[in-house]
Amino acid sequence: MGCVAAIVFSSFGAAYGTAKSSNGFFASTIMHPELAVRNLIPAIFAGILAIYGLVAAVLISAHIRLELSLYTSLVNLGSGLAVGLSCLAAGFALGIVGDAGTRSVAQQPRLYVSMVLILIFSEVLGLYGLIIALLVDSKARLGYDKCGSA
Amino acid sequence: MADVELTPKFAPFFGMGGIAFAMIFGCMGAAYGTAKSGIGIAGVGVFRPDLIMKSLIPVVMSGIIAVYALVIAVLIAGDMAPPPGQHYSLFTGFMHLACGLSVGLTGLAAGYAIGVVGDMGVRSYMQQSRIFVGMVLILIFGEVLGLYGYITQHHAIQACCEG
């Protein structure tokens, strides 16, 4: 279930981020097509959130086996929830910032640097979740011998 | 011999649930994507009928989401058989439930993204034809959400459940 949580919630976050920021991208590119490539940055950041979830899901699925101690499985659930829900939050932030940011950059190009800065701050929310998930995941190996010789 | 404790009678419930969730949520996502981008295409078609064929791309991508869910559901269903032929352990049941839920819910997410992007994108494409490349790029980003879910679960099913 940790594996499921990792990929599902981070996908929801990435989807919301992509969808909401693309609204702004399309609205701004109608009038200013020269800004198109620069305004794709929020959508790319949202896609990176999904990759965080994918990495965590692959790592968690490597721990799954037939006889699994409760310790290891709860650790997996925890790391999956950590990365998934923090990527969900980051996706929400990225979507709203990307939408407003791209619309504003069309009117004032000097805002681009600050938009990217705010996007990076939103992205690290998901990165913190991935770091915690990796850290917790490395502790999961301690539970392998707890299952006994059943 | 299979351990009876590990293969309880209710274990196939989870496997069947995985099949159901995969198809249900995958189709919900594909339906939202098709519907929302269809609204945009209908709006575009009134003013620029020559753009309709190129604007159908979001609808095609939503269909692909449903195909991911279909493939995973068929893979899970292929692993299941009534008791004399198959010892279905609780582990396998949970594995199938997780796979179905993952693919279904990531498909739901991807369909939502494709719908919103497709709707807004085709409306903007009508006004600014240079937007087409950007729209397709963002649609691909939305599509890979479903693809990630499909790949992880496909690999998990093949690797873990040949027994």
Tab-separated table of C-alpha atoms in Angstrom, chain B:
chain	number	residue	atom	x	y	z
B	1	MET	CA	1.927	-27.785	-0.267
B	2	ALA	CA	0.465	-24.345	-0.014
B	3	ASP	CA	0.070	-23.090	3.506
B	4	VAL	CA	-3.657	-22.830	4.207
B	5	GLU	CA	-3.160	-19.831	6.429
B	6	LEU	CA	-1.631	-17.890	3.576
B	7	THR	CA	-4.419	-18.734	1.121
B	8	PRO	CA	-7.672	-17.900	2.885
B	9	LYS	CA	-10.953	-18.158	1.079
B	10	PHE	CA	-11.516	-14.426	0.906
B	11	ALA	CA	-8.194	-13.704	-0.805
B	12	PRO	CA	-9.619	-13.489	-4.353
B	13	PHE	CA	-11.856	-10.651	-3.138
B	14	PHE	CA	-8.837	-8.379	-3.143
B	15	GLY	CA	-7.685	-9.562	-6.527
B	16	MET	CA	-11.081	-8.982	-8.080
B	17	GLY	CA	-11.169	-5.635	-6.339
B	18	GLY	CA	-7.897	-4.758	-8.023
B	19	ILE	CA	-9.343	-5.552	-11.430
B	20	ALA	CA	-12.434	-3.501	-10.643
B	21	PHE	CA	-10.517	-0.495	-9.353
B	22	ALA	CA	-8.185	-0.502	-12.326
B	23	MET	CA	-11.010	-0.377	-14.834
B	24	ILE	CA	-13.280	1.927	-12.830
B	25	PHE	CA	-10.787	4.660	-12.074
B	26	GLY	CA	-8.970	4.358	-15.377
B	27	CYS	CA	-12.204	4.831	-17.276
B	28	MET	CA	-13.262	7.674	-15.016
B	29	GLY	CA	-10.040	9.473	-15.845
B	30	ALA	CA	-10.354	8.791	-19.548
B	31	ALA	CA	-13.984	9.929	-19.495
B	32	TYR	CA	-13.146	13.198	-17.800
B	33	GLY	CA	-10.325	13.813	-20.263
B	34	THR	CA	-12.499	13.068	-23.263
B	35	ALA	CA	-15.415	15.116	-21.979
B	36	LYS	CA	-13.502	18.202	-20.916
B	37	SER	CA	-11.380	18.407	-24.044
B	38	GLY	CA	-14.451	17.617	-26.136
B	39	ILE	CA	-16.068	20.752	-24.815
B	40	GLY	CA	-13.089	22.731	-26.055
B	41	ILE	CA	-13.084	20.993	-29.430
B	42	ALA	CA	-16.762	21.726	-29.875
B	43	GLY	CA	-16.065	25.377	-29.223
B	44	VAL	CA	-13.179	25.429	-31.691
B	45	GLY	CA	-15.113	23.604	-34.370
B	46	VAL	CA	-17.697	26.356	-34.576
B	47	PHE	CA	-15.169	28.958	-35.705
B	48	ARG	CA	-12.307	26.977	-37.253
B	49	PRO	CA	-13.474	23.614	-38.612
B	50	ASP	CA	-10.123	23.079	-40.314
B	51	LEU	CA	-8.429	22.690	-36.920
B	52	ILE	CA	-10.701	19.908	-35.696
B	53	MET	CA	-8.540	16.967	-36.723
B	54	LYS	CA	-5.432	18.330	-35.013
B	55	SER	CA	-7.475	19.194	-31.959
B	56	LEU	CA	-8.510	15.582	-31.478
B	57	ILE	CA	-5.125	14.731	-29.943
B	58	PRO	CA	-6.271	15.147	-26.282
B	59	VAL	CA	-9.146	12.744	-26.923
B	60	VAL	CA	-6.776	10.119	-28.327
B	61	MET	CA	-4.493	10.473	-25.331
B	62	SER	CA	-7.396	9.983	-22.942
B	63	GLY	CA	-8.196	6.773	-24.743
B	64	ILE	CA	-4.647	5.579	-24.201
B	65	ILE	CA	-5.160	6.035	-20.456
B	66	ALA	CA	-8.085	3.640	-20.601
B	67	VAL	CA	-5.941	1.164	-22.539
B	68	TYR	CA	-3.315	1.165	-19.764
B	69	ALA	CA	-6.021	0.279	-17.262
B	70	LEU	CA	-7.405	-2.406	-19.574
B	71	VAL	CA	-4.029	-4.086	-20.009
B	72	ILE	CA	-3.356	-4.225	-16.281
B	73	ALA	CA	-6.864	-5.555	-15.595
B	74	VAL	CA	-6.393	-8.308	-18.181
B	75	LEU	CA	-2.985	-9.186	-16.693
B	76	ILE	CA	-4.485	-9.516	-13.226
B	77	ALA	CA	-7.467	-11.513	-14.478
B	78	GLY	CA	-5.099	-13.896	-16.228
B	79	ASP	CA	-3.533	-14.779	-12.891
B	80	MET	CA	-6.815	-15.779	-11.309
B	81	ALA	CA	-8.576	-19.123	-11.487
B	82	PRO	CA	-11.052	-21.061	-9.248
B	83	PRO	CA	-9.625	-23.042	-6.301
B	84	PRO	CA	-8.745	-26.434	-7.773
B	85	GLY	CA	-6.490	-24.890	-10.386
B	86	GLN	CA	-4.944	-22.076	-8.429
B	87	HIS	CA	-3.762	-21.491	-4.893
B	88	TYR	CA	-4.418	-17.802	-4.497
B	89	SER	CA	-2.505	-16.423	-1.567
B	90	LEU	CA	-3.384	-13.303	0.381
B	91	PHE	CA	-0.060	-11.859	-0.717
B	92	THR	CA	-1.041	-12.179	-4.360
B	93	GLY	CA	-4.450	-10.728	-3.575
B	94	PHE	CA	-3.004	-7.643	-1.961
B	95	MET	CA	-0.461	-7.304	-4.738
B	96	HIS	CA	-3.220	-7.309	-7.339
B	97	LEU	CA	-5.281	-4.850	-5.317
B	98	ALA	CA	-2.322	-2.499	-5.090
B	99	CYS	CA	-1.580	-2.782	-8.798
B	100	GLY	CA	-5.173	-2.112	-9.754
B	101	LEU	CA	-5.512	0.840	-7.427
B	102	SER	CA	-2.238	2.357	-8.624
B	103	VAL	CA	-2.982	2.135	-12.299
B	104	GLY	CA	-6.573	3.253	-11.820
B	105	LEU	CA	-5.875	6.263	-9.673
B	106	THR	CA	-2.876	7.436	-11.683
B	107	GLY	CA	-5.100	7.100	-14.735
B	108	LEU	CA	-7.676	9.264	-12.994
B	109	ALA	CA	-5.017	11.886	-12.314
B	110	ALA	CA	-3.677	11.766	-15.851
B	111	GLY	CA	-7.181	11.994	-17.315
B	112	TYR	CA	-7.940	15.049	-15.206
B	113	ALA	CA	-4.752	16.744	-16.394
B	114	ILE	CA	-5.350	15.851	-20.041
B	115	GLY	CA	-8.913	17.141	-19.813
B	116	VAL	CA	-8.055	20.516	-18.390
B	117	VAL	CA	-5.021	20.961	-20.640
B	118	GLY	CA	-6.895	19.823	-23.710
B	119	ASP	CA	-9.830	22.126	-23.117
B	120	MET	CA	-7.781	25.246	-22.552
B	121	GLY	CA	-5.209	24.215	-25.151
B	122	VAL	CA	-7.490	23.797	-28.134
B	123	ARG	CA	-9.254	27.037	-27.347
B	124	SER	CA	-5.912	28.835	-27.343
B	125	TYR	CA	-4.757	26.974	-30.443
B	126	MET	CA	-7.687	28.497	-32.273
B	127	GLN	CA	-6.350	31.963	-31.600
B	128	GLN	CA	-2.606	31.334	-31.840
B	129	SER	CA	-1.400	28.539	-34.046
B	130	ARG	CA	2.134	28.561	-32.605
B	131	ILE	CA	0.729	27.114	-29.441
B	132	PHE	CA	0.286	23.646	-30.914
B	133	VAL	CA	3.733	22.364	-30.005
B	134	GLY	CA	3.430	23.634	-26.458
B	135	MET	CA	0.003	22.031	-26.067
B	136	VAL	CA	1.259	18.641	-27.240
B	137	LEU	CA	4.258	18.900	-24.933
B	138	ILE	CA	2.114	19.543	-21.893
B	139	LEU	CA	-0.305	16.781	-22.932
B	140	ILE	CA	2.614	14.369	-23.029
B	141	PHE	CA	3.602	15.427	-19.518
B	142	GLY	CA	0.087	14.596	-18.387
B	143	GLU	CA	0.105	11.271	-20.214
B	144	VAL	CA	3.284	10.063	-18.584
B	145	LEU	CA	1.589	10.214	-15.190
B	146	GLY	CA	-0.548	7.303	-16.259
B	147	LEU	CA	2.442	5.687	-17.914
B	148	TYR	CA	4.485	5.740	-14.687
B	149	GLY	CA	1.690	3.982	-12.835
B	150	TYR	CA	1.366	1.430	-15.619
B	151	ILE	CA	5.090	0.700	-15.810
B	152	THR	CA	5.627	0.232	-12.081
B	153	GLN	CA	2.654	-2.089	-11.734
B	154	HIS	CA	3.360	-4.054	-14.891
B	155	HIS	CA	6.869	-4.705	-13.635
B	156	ALA	CA	5.576	-5.626	-10.185
B	157	ILE	CA	3.073	-8.126	-11.544
B	158	GLN	CA	5.567	-9.803	-13.824
B	159	ALA	CA	8.307	-9.967	-11.238
B	160	CYS	CA	6.378	-10.998	-8.169
B	161	CYS	CA	3.524	-13.180	-9.229
B	162	GLU	CA	4.757	-15.953	-11.400
B	163	GLY	CA	4.238	-18.375	-8.476
